[in-house]
Amino acid sequence: MASDRAGGVQSLERAFDLLERMADAGGEVGLSELSASSGLPLPTIHRLMRTLVDCGYVRQQPNRRYALGPRLIRLGESSARLLGTWARPYLAELVEATGETANMALLDGDEVVYVAQVPSRHSMRMFTEVGRRVLPHSTGVGKALLAHVPPEEVRALLARTGMPAATERTIVDPDAFLAELEHIRAQGYAVDDNEQEVGVRCLAVTVPDSPTAAAISISGPAGRVTEAATEKIVPVLQGVARQLSTALASNGTP
Amino acid sequence: MASDRAGGVQSLERAFDLLERMADAGGEVGLSELSASSGLPLPTIHRLMRTLVDCGYVRQQPNRRYALGPRLIRLGESSARLLGTWARPYLAELVEATGETANMALLDGDEVVYVAQVPSRHSMRMFTEVGRRVLPHSTGVGKALLAHVPPEEVRALLARTGMPAATERTIVDPDAFLAELEHIRAQGYAVDDNEQEVGVRCLAVTVPDSPTAAAISISGPAGRVTEAATEKIVPVLQGVARQLSTALASNGTP
DNA sequence: TTGGAGAATTCCACCCAATGGAATGCGTTT
DNA sequence: AAACGCATTCCATTGGGTGGAATTCTCCAA
């Protein structure tokens, strides 16, 4: 998080770190678990948690464990609404046209964050949790977004994040990655070909002129998102991206 | 919030107060607006916001205004999942059977908080924002929940919250309210008959044996949720509550 | 283009709010 | 009942958080 940034409010950073750890743990934890994973002393954690409980962002259960609280729902919904609602009809159109799951993602710092999703109607469908954050190099949307970032900045980002291999197909060499971005710029769309998850293929394009770098994608099983299907899907994807861009120009969000 | 509780972490309370105000304002604000509404000095707000921006819970836009950030989505979704996902299929069953909007709510401190909703398929339907908090005395779920709380505790709660009239039909007298709770216990379900909102009728029952006091309800226009409809709906409501209770017993949430 | 107003951002002396070690309390298991 | 693990409370200490004043930035009207 921001712990390396001078001047941040420490107790705030600590509280949110604890909340994230709770979300990582499925939403419910004991104080000792939090202490072990965060390195903070129990009384410090206890005091922060008590404040969060008093405010409704955390609940304490009868077994003394702590769980994420209902007040977080409203904050999350408000944020999602702001970021993703206006995109949803467009994503729905994508699903209608392609039959696959559509996502929208933003570049936020060094990470890509998924902010809206409309799922495929197939039983076998991609599920990506809204709010999920991933490294850009192994995802279609990440590659699409970085294709519009100057190469020196891309190199710096990669140096910060590293390039861990999610699968055997993930690109882990900076030079190879920059060449891929060149290819993406030339062909006008990005492909995640089993790079983030084996058996999954994703096609992505950026939303032109978005004040916050945004990309949309469709993804599904590699057996359905074939090269042949790609040829049909990409023009739809690019068309919807242009529509989104137009909508952006008129309503100024995000 | 918890500002009257000694020992809370002040900066944490302040930060969340600011986040709530942002949600109230539709998710986007300028610092001066926050300063005017919260009474906090600008530099204090700025420092808290900068920390939140660095952590990803708030974004700053090119126009210098601040907006709720994507990291809140994940926290909200994790909380909602913990609280409401397991209830959703049951609520969907309620909607299937009754045609009206189904909600689940918890008693959290002195307030009732809505944690899950499956909307009616009618055009004219109840919409209650998940995460919304209300006073218990003027809602069906609130009354159902308080019917299971000892009367002295109910009186104490009412003394703390007051009993503001949402409509002309809202019960605003503690004695009348306690008599109503007696009636609810006898008949096995609660009715909000235009007490929270004119033209709206809601039927609610509690989920038996829930470690966190929970209730489910259906609500819709008074013209549809008639006395005749009530007789058909209540047994369904009670049946689903029993199913939820059974599910509770097997998965131990919330 | 310039000037003014409003809003956001930065700086830093001050002090009290946040911290965490030690002690105590609670719940579960044997 | 005793032991153990975990949560909670207490309070002396200090550095993290605060907010007034100054500065910078942005936008709009003349």
XYZ file of C-alpha atoms (C1' of nucleotides) in Angstrom:
568
model
C 0.000 0.000 0.000
C 1.165 3.525 0.832
C 3.449 2.635 3.717
C 6.482 3.811 1.765
C 4.930 7.228 1.161
C 5.928 9.835 3.720
C 3.073 11.703 5.390
C 0.304 9.154 5.142
C -1.971 8.710 8.126
C -0.531 5.576 9.659
C -3.551 4.409 11.595
C -5.688 4.750 8.489
C -3.270 2.698 6.421
C -3.144 0.079 9.126
C -6.900 -0.142 9.405
C -7.362 -0.633 5.691
C -4.561 -3.174 5.617
C -6.466 -5.128 8.232
C -9.699 -4.852 6.244
C -7.932 -6.163 3.130
C -6.545 -9.085 5.094
C -10.037 -9.844 6.300
C -11.311 -9.839 2.745
C -8.393 -12.120 1.792
C -9.442 -14.483 4.569
C -13.011 -14.746 3.296
C -14.340 -11.927 5.448
C -13.939 -13.430 8.934
C -10.880 -13.629 11.207
C -9.607 -13.810 14.758
C -7.319 -11.143 16.140
C -4.388 -13.526 16.492
C -4.559 -14.389 12.802
C -4.499 -10.695 11.928
C -1.588 -10.118 14.275
C 0.369 -12.999 12.755
C -0.211 -11.895 9.173
C 0.162 -8.138 9.666
C 2.939 -8.071 12.271
C 1.030 -5.514 14.356
C 0.666 -5.965 18.137
C -2.672 -7.256 19.410
C -3.697 -4.157 21.375
C -3.110 -1.973 18.323
C -5.239 -4.263 16.194
C -7.860 -4.498 18.875
C -8.209 -0.767 19.132
C -8.507 -0.312 15.383
C -11.046 -3.127 15.183
C -13.073 -1.725 18.028
C -13.308 1.560 16.209
C -14.345 -0.215 13.015
C -16.948 -2.217 14.933
C -18.342 0.939 16.542
C -18.610 2.503 13.091
C -20.266 -0.536 11.493
C -17.508 -1.466 9.047
C -16.696 -4.600 11.016
C -18.950 -6.849 13.079
C -17.933 -8.952 16.007
C -19.552 -12.321 16.209
C -20.560 -14.269 19.302
C -17.436 -16.417 18.967
C -15.356 -13.214 19.329
C -14.142 -13.378 15.745
C -14.436 -10.337 13.552
C -16.167 -10.090 10.175
C -16.426 -7.404 7.518
C -19.450 -5.278 8.330
C -22.498 -4.056 6.431
C -21.430 -0.443 6.164
C -18.764 -1.474 3.679
C -21.475 -2.621 1.315
C -22.801 0.826 0.712
C -19.358 2.309 0.150
C -18.499 -0.464 -2.275
C -21.778 -0.118 -4.110
C -21.408 3.633 -4.412
C -17.936 3.217 -5.829
C -18.996 0.478 -8.218
C -21.922 2.556 -9.345
C -19.683 5.500 -10.061
C -17.128 3.434 -11.919
C -19.095 0.772 -13.609
C -22.757 1.534 -13.999
C -22.505 3.642 -17.066
C -20.408 0.952 -18.692
C -22.783 -1.908 -17.985
C -25.197 -1.453 -20.903
C -22.265 -1.451 -23.278
C -20.820 -4.572 -21.714
C -24.242 -6.193 -21.948
C -24.221 -5.426 -25.652
C -20.878 -7.179 -25.909
C -22.260 -10.261 -24.205
C -25.268 -10.172 -26.490
C -23.068 -10.073 -29.571
C -20.390 -12.531 -28.511
C -21.957 -14.800 -25.934
C -18.893 -14.402 -23.672
C -18.272 -12.602 -20.406
C -17.494 -8.910 -20.780
C -15.327 -6.901 -18.392
C -14.184 -3.370 -17.954
C -10.925 -2.602 -16.181
C -8.919 0.475 -15.213
C -5.214 1.056 -14.801
C -4.815 2.156 -11.186
C -1.195 2.759 -10.242
C 0.762 -0.332 -11.290
C -2.257 -2.586 -11.236
C -5.286 -3.312 -13.330
C -8.580 -3.298 -11.449
C -11.790 -4.830 -12.768
C -14.649 -2.390 -12.235
C -17.582 -3.859 -14.122
C -18.626 -7.201 -15.446
C -21.535 -8.675 -17.342
C -21.330 -12.456 -17.316
C -21.820 -14.829 -20.203
C -24.988 -16.844 -20.266
C -23.046 -20.052 -20.836
C -22.687 -22.340 -17.868
C -18.951 -22.352 -18.435
C -18.135 -18.708 -18.047
C -15.394 -16.455 -16.813
C -15.967 -15.047 -13.383
C -13.758 -12.149 -12.347
C -14.636 -10.515 -9.091
C -15.399 -6.823 -9.505
C -12.790 -4.944 -7.516
C -10.148 -7.570 -8.205
C -6.672 -6.280 -8.893
C -4.121 -7.995 -11.099
C -0.727 -7.291 -12.572
C -1.074 -5.928 -16.095
C 1.494 -8.045 -17.956
C -0.454 -11.310 -17.896
C -3.901 -10.037 -18.813
C -5.549 -8.886 -22.007
C -6.833 -5.635 -20.523
C -3.453 -5.008 -18.905
C -1.653 -5.458 -22.202
C -4.162 -3.279 -24.021
C -3.728 -0.527 -21.446
C 0.074 -0.682 -21.408
C 0.166 -0.554 -25.202
C -0.801 3.094 -24.753
C 1.888 3.864 -22.180
C 5.366 5.063 -23.278
C 7.880 2.164 -23.355
C 10.190 3.679 -20.710
C 7.252 3.930 -18.348
C 6.254 0.362 -19.145
C 9.782 -0.807 -18.336
C 9.698 1.085 -15.042
C 6.322 -0.416 -14.147
C 7.535 -3.926 -14.980
C 10.644 -3.360 -12.872
C 8.419 -2.388 -9.934
C 5.891 -5.196 -10.286
C 8.138 -7.950 -11.613
C 6.686 -10.269 -14.276
C 5.606 -13.417 -12.467
C 4.454 -16.265 -14.671
C 0.794 -17.066 -14.098
C 1.046 -19.917 -16.631
C 3.669 -21.348 -18.965
C 2.356 -18.973 -21.597
C 2.820 -15.769 -19.593
C 5.364 -13.365 -21.095
C 8.067 -12.885 -18.472
C 10.722 -11.043 -20.458
C 10.465 -7.229 -20.676
C 11.830 -7.094 -24.229
C 9.402 -9.741 -25.432
C 6.603 -7.883 -23.645
C 7.437 -4.561 -25.273
C 7.494 -6.290 -28.656
C 4.046 -7.688 -27.865
C 2.785 -4.199 -27.047
C 4.085 -3.029 -30.419
C 2.128 -5.850 -32.031
C -0.991 -4.874 -30.089
C -0.707 -1.281 -31.232
C -0.375 -2.466 -34.855
C -3.304 -4.885 -34.802
C -5.552 -2.716 -32.623
C -6.414 -5.261 -29.943
C -4.730 -7.400 -27.287
C -4.958 -11.131 -26.725
C -4.369 -12.962 -23.484
C -3.824 -16.429 -24.873
C -3.715 -18.741 -21.832
C -1.331 -16.255 -20.206
C -3.333 -15.493 -17.081
C -5.161 -18.765 -16.791
C -4.764 -22.018 -18.665
C -7.706 -22.727 -20.959
C -8.860 -19.124 -21.028
C -8.578 -16.678 -23.860
C -9.315 -12.995 -23.610
C -9.569 -10.207 -26.194
C -9.240 -6.595 -25.080
C -9.171 -3.053 -26.402
C -8.829 0.302 -24.701
C -11.546 2.922 -24.460
C -10.267 5.841 -26.509
C -9.859 9.182 -24.752
C -10.797 7.988 -21.294
C -9.427 10.360 -18.636
C -8.740 7.294 -16.529
C -7.097 4.622 -18.687
C -9.837 2.045 -19.277
C -10.120 -1.127 -21.300
C -12.926 -3.553 -22.108
C -12.619 -7.214 -22.861
C -14.447 -10.404 -23.547
C -13.097 -13.638 -22.235
C -14.087 -17.259 -22.300
C -12.829 -20.813 -22.734
C -10.059 -21.095 -25.336
C -12.231 -23.726 -27.062
C -14.833 -21.054 -27.806
C -12.729 -17.934 -28.203
C -10.874 -19.374 -31.205
C -8.927 -17.545 -33.916
C -12.002 -17.770 -36.112
C -14.191 -16.326 -33.344
C -11.589 -13.619 -32.756
C -12.087 -12.275 -36.268
C -15.780 -11.832 -35.550
C -15.417 -10.540 -32.012
C -12.760 -7.877 -32.447
C -14.788 -5.526 -34.654
C -17.670 -5.711 -32.137
C -15.269 -5.012 -29.291
C -13.788 -2.035 -31.089
C -17.227 -0.708 -31.977
C -18.432 -0.879 -28.398
C -15.222 0.772 -27.215
C -15.947 3.656 -29.581
C -19.508 3.915 -28.257
C -18.178 3.973 -24.719
C -15.758 6.664 -25.719
C -18.604 8.721 -27.115
C -20.636 8.209 -23.946
C -17.573 9.262 -21.997
C -17.275 12.464 -23.900
C -20.858 13.358 -23.011
C -21.043 12.374 -19.339
C -17.473 12.933 -18.211
C -17.114 9.815 -16.051
C -14.868 8.202 -14.767
C -21.028 7.269 14.317
C -18.762 6.369 17.225
C -17.637 9.897 18.038
C -19.320 9.719 21.441
C -17.467 6.556 22.364
C -14.262 7.159 24.300
C -11.167 5.495 22.907
C -12.013 5.282 19.236
C -9.273 6.032 16.736
C -10.211 9.557 15.732
C -8.515 9.685 12.365
C -10.191 6.449 11.380
C -13.609 7.727 12.362
C -12.963 10.923 10.482
C -11.841 9.145 7.343
C -14.909 6.935 7.252
C -17.153 9.897 7.950
C -15.663 11.541 4.877
C -16.178 8.399 2.806
C -19.839 8.258 3.875
C -20.304 11.887 2.910
C -18.812 11.100 -0.470
C -21.261 8.245 -0.914
C -24.081 10.593 0.149
C -22.930 13.048 -2.515
C -23.081 10.444 -5.269
C -19.449 9.401 -4.959
C -17.668 12.583 -6.070
C -16.839 15.761 -4.118
C -14.505 18.701 -3.769
C -12.576 19.281 -0.572
C -14.441 22.496 0.261
C -17.777 20.665 0.142
C -16.419 18.057 2.532
C -15.052 20.749 4.817
C -18.396 22.584 4.861
C -20.419 19.456 5.602
C -18.049 17.805 8.074
C -16.739 20.876 9.899
C -13.161 19.603 9.634
C -10.361 21.943 8.518
C -9.161 21.617 4.925
C -5.614 20.451 5.677
C -6.938 17.700 7.915
C -9.284 16.530 5.179
C -6.596 16.827 2.568
C -4.211 14.667 4.505
C -6.801 11.971 5.110
C -7.829 12.039 1.457
C -4.255 11.841 0.284
C -3.777 8.730 2.352
C -6.975 7.251 0.947
C -5.873 8.108 -2.593
C -2.467 6.498 -2.018
C -4.216 3.365 -0.762
C -6.714 3.217 -3.642
C -9.907 3.801 -1.678
C -10.340 7.234 -3.223
C -9.360 8.511 -6.670
C -8.523 12.051 -7.578
C -9.807 13.183 -10.899
C -8.184 15.596 -13.346
C -10.535 18.346 -12.133
C -9.024 17.901 -8.627
C -12.266 16.508 -7.229
C -12.196 13.296 -5.289
C -14.216 10.164 -5.994
C -14.733 6.869 -4.181
C -12.061 4.475 -5.407
C -12.030 0.926 -6.763
C -10.528 -0.694 -3.713
C -13.781 -0.113 -1.863
C -15.540 -2.382 -4.316
C -13.734 -5.465 -3.192
C -14.302 -4.741 0.479
C -17.974 -4.104 -0.133
C -18.353 -7.220 -2.237
C -16.570 -9.375 0.334
C -18.864 -8.073 3.035
C -21.967 -8.510 0.913
C -20.910 -12.023 0.019
C -20.428 -12.913 3.640
C -23.726 -11.425 4.672
C -26.028 -11.890 1.801
C -24.985 -14.346 -0.875
C -26.121 -17.441 0.884
C -29.482 -15.797 1.380
C -30.025 -14.797 -2.237
C -31.372 -18.091 -3.614
C -33.929 -18.129 -0.825
C -34.931 -14.562 -1.521
C -35.236 -15.423 -5.201
C -37.604 -18.197 -4.245
C -39.682 -15.640 -2.362
C -39.856 -13.404 -5.406
C -40.806 -16.398 -7.527
C -43.646 -17.292 -5.184
C -44.975 -13.817 -4.426
C -43.944 -11.604 -7.299
C -42.748 -8.918 -4.882
C -39.310 -7.655 -3.870
C -37.604 -9.718 -1.198
C -35.127 -8.345 1.334
C -32.971 -9.627 4.105
C -31.983 -7.362 6.979
C -29.921 -7.594 10.149
C -30.185 -5.844 13.485
C -26.876 -4.045 13.877
C -26.679 -2.040 17.085
C -29.783 0.133 17.208
C -30.334 0.037 13.482
C -31.632 -2.335 10.869
C -29.382 -2.790 7.863
C -30.490 -4.303 4.553
C -27.911 -6.855 3.417
C -29.483 -8.617 0.462
C -32.241 -7.963 -2.004
C -33.846 -9.712 -4.955
C -36.106 -7.313 -6.807
C -39.613 -7.927 -8.042
C -40.103 -8.360 -11.736
C -42.908 -5.817 -11.737
C -42.100 -2.404 -13.116
C -43.471 -0.890 -9.916
C -41.200 -2.434 -7.330
C -39.583 -1.656 -4.036
C -35.970 -0.624 -4.278
C -33.982 -0.617 -1.048
C -30.279 -0.049 -1.435
C -28.230 -2.888 0.004
C -26.251 -1.459 2.899
C -28.990 1.007 3.791
C -29.641 1.538 7.474
C -32.983 2.448 9.014
C -34.535 2.783 12.423
C -36.337 -0.424 13.376
C -39.642 0.946 14.663
C -41.060 1.979 11.292
C -40.142 -1.079 9.215
C -41.510 -4.589 8.924
C -38.122 -6.241 9.371
C -37.348 -3.939 12.296
C -40.556 -4.849 14.033
C -40.049 -8.547 13.373
C -36.543 -8.357 14.821
C -37.549 -6.375 17.902
C -40.391 -8.789 18.607
C -37.630 -11.171 19.682
C -35.878 -8.696 21.967
C -36.884 -8.390 25.652
C -39.288 -5.450 26.206
C -36.931 -3.565 28.565
C -34.243 -3.695 25.927
C -36.733 -2.534 23.296
C -37.672 0.439 25.503
C -34.009 1.306 25.966
C -33.384 1.106 22.218
C -36.416 3.293 21.465
C -35.240 5.811 24.046
C -31.863 5.983 22.293
C -33.175 6.211 18.738
C -36.398 8.138 19.326
C -39.436 7.148 17.290
C -39.659 9.635 14.444
C -42.764 9.393 12.286
C -41.891 8.436 8.734
C -45.582 8.661 7.795
C -48.868 9.342 9.561
C -49.137 5.623 10.109
C -45.810 5.194 11.917
C -46.189 4.046 15.518
C -44.546 6.754 17.651
C -45.633 5.686 21.148
C -43.466 3.133 22.982
C -46.439 1.480 24.711
C -48.337 1.114 21.440
C -45.174 -0.244 19.854
C -44.640 -2.856 22.539
C -48.266 -3.928 22.156
C -47.657 -4.284 18.424
C -44.618 -6.482 19.112
C -46.828 -8.676 21.313
C -49.259 -8.954 18.409
C -46.410 -9.855 16.030
C -45.231 -12.605 18.355
C -48.756 -14.004 18.515
C -49.437 -13.970 14.786
C -45.934 -14.990 13.751
C -45.190 -12.184 11.298
C -44.859 -8.418 11.189
C -46.592 -5.933 8.927
C -45.337 -2.504 7.957
C -48.616 -1.015 6.794
C -47.683 2.323 5.210
C -45.555 3.038 8.280
C -42.217 3.545 6.558
C -43.499 4.796 3.256
C -46.978 5.777 2.127
C -48.390 3.321 -0.367
C -46.037 0.530 0.600
C -46.819 -2.572 2.545
C -44.258 -5.006 3.856
C -44.496 -8.433 5.490
C -41.569 -9.730 7.534
C -40.500 -12.667 9.663
C -37.292 -13.438 11.488
C -34.896 -16.202 10.591
C -35.038 -18.607 13.511
C -31.837 -19.318 15.396
C -29.637 -16.895 13.504
C -26.540 -15.971 15.530
C -26.934 -12.461 14.168
C -30.562 -11.386 14.399
C -31.844 -11.560 10.810
C -35.210 -11.080 9.165
C -36.572 -11.515 5.663
C -39.404 -9.625 4.061
C -41.383 -9.053 0.937
C -42.633 -5.613 0.148
C -44.598 -3.967 -2.593
C -47.346 -1.500 -3.367
C -50.186 -1.581 -0.837
C -52.537 -2.159 -3.775
C -50.886 -5.532 -4.442
C -49.870 -6.626 -0.940
C -53.471 -6.729 0.282
C -54.922 -8.585 3.260
C -55.978 -11.354 0.875
C -52.463 -11.543 -0.582
C -51.058 -11.520 2.934
C -52.783 -14.782 3.766
C -51.077 -16.416 0.798
C -47.703 -14.787 1.285
C -47.090 -15.346 4.983
C -46.879 -19.139 4.862
C -44.355 -18.870 2.000
C -42.352 -16.308 3.965
C -42.322 -18.492 7.041
C -41.376 -21.551 5.010
C -38.442 -19.799 3.393
C -37.341 -18.469 6.789
C -37.253 -22.045 8.063
C -35.204 -23.125 5.034
C -32.788 -20.283 5.665
C -32.556 -21.321 9.267
C -31.728 -24.847 8.180
C -29.079 -23.561 5.766
C -27.738 -21.466 8.608
C -27.381 -24.436 10.831
C -25.304 -26.211 8.179
C -22.990 -23.404 6.994
C -22.710 -21.281 10.118
C -22.991 -17.881 8.463
C -23.493 -14.974 9.280
C -4.331 38.224 -21.837
C -4.747 39.547 -17.088
C -6.557 39.769 -12.590
C -9.369 38.062 -9.049
C -11.733 34.688 -6.479
C -12.253 30.322 -4.876
C -10.363 26.016 -4.048
C -6.623 22.857 -3.224
C -2.082 22.040 -1.419
C 2.032 22.625 1.455
C 4.563 23.714 5.620
C 5.779 22.965 10.350
C 5.444 23.928 15.542
C 2.881 21.856 18.880
C 0.573 18.512 21.761
C -2.435 14.953 22.544
C -4.035 10.891 20.136
C -2.223 6.463 19.040
C 0.739 3.072 20.570
C 2.155 -1.389 22.542
C 4.162 -4.008 26.736
C 2.289 -5.957 30.625
C -1.502 -7.568 33.058
C -6.046 -9.354 33.153
C -10.210 -11.614 31.502
C -12.678 -15.040 28.652
C -13.758 -19.338 26.331
C -12.654 -23.960 25.167
C -10.593 -28.296 25.877
C -8.697 -31.877 28.608
C -10.662 -27.645 38.031
C -6.560 -26.528 35.402
C -4.261 -25.299 31.317
C -3.911 -23.049 27.162
C -4.857 -19.942 23.604
C -6.974 -15.890 22.441
C -9.141 -11.420 23.272
C -9.371 -7.291 26.074
C -7.925 -3.605 29.216
C -4.720 -0.376 31.310
C -1.725 3.512 31.132
C 3.056 5.752 30.571
C 5.270 7.349 26.590
C 6.185 9.732 22.363
C 5.849 10.594 17.683
C 2.023 10.817 14.603
C -1.809 13.769 13.582
C -3.383 18.341 13.665
C -4.749 22.802 11.797
C -3.488 27.932 11.158
C -1.010 30.429 7.962
C 1.074 30.760 3.664
C 1.412 29.344 -0.989
C -0.015 27.436 -5.317
C -3.348 26.195 -8.741
C -7.428 26.591 -11.671
C -11.138 28.745 -13.725
C -13.793 32.506 -15.218
C -14.992 37.211 -16.300
C -13.592 41.500 -18.059
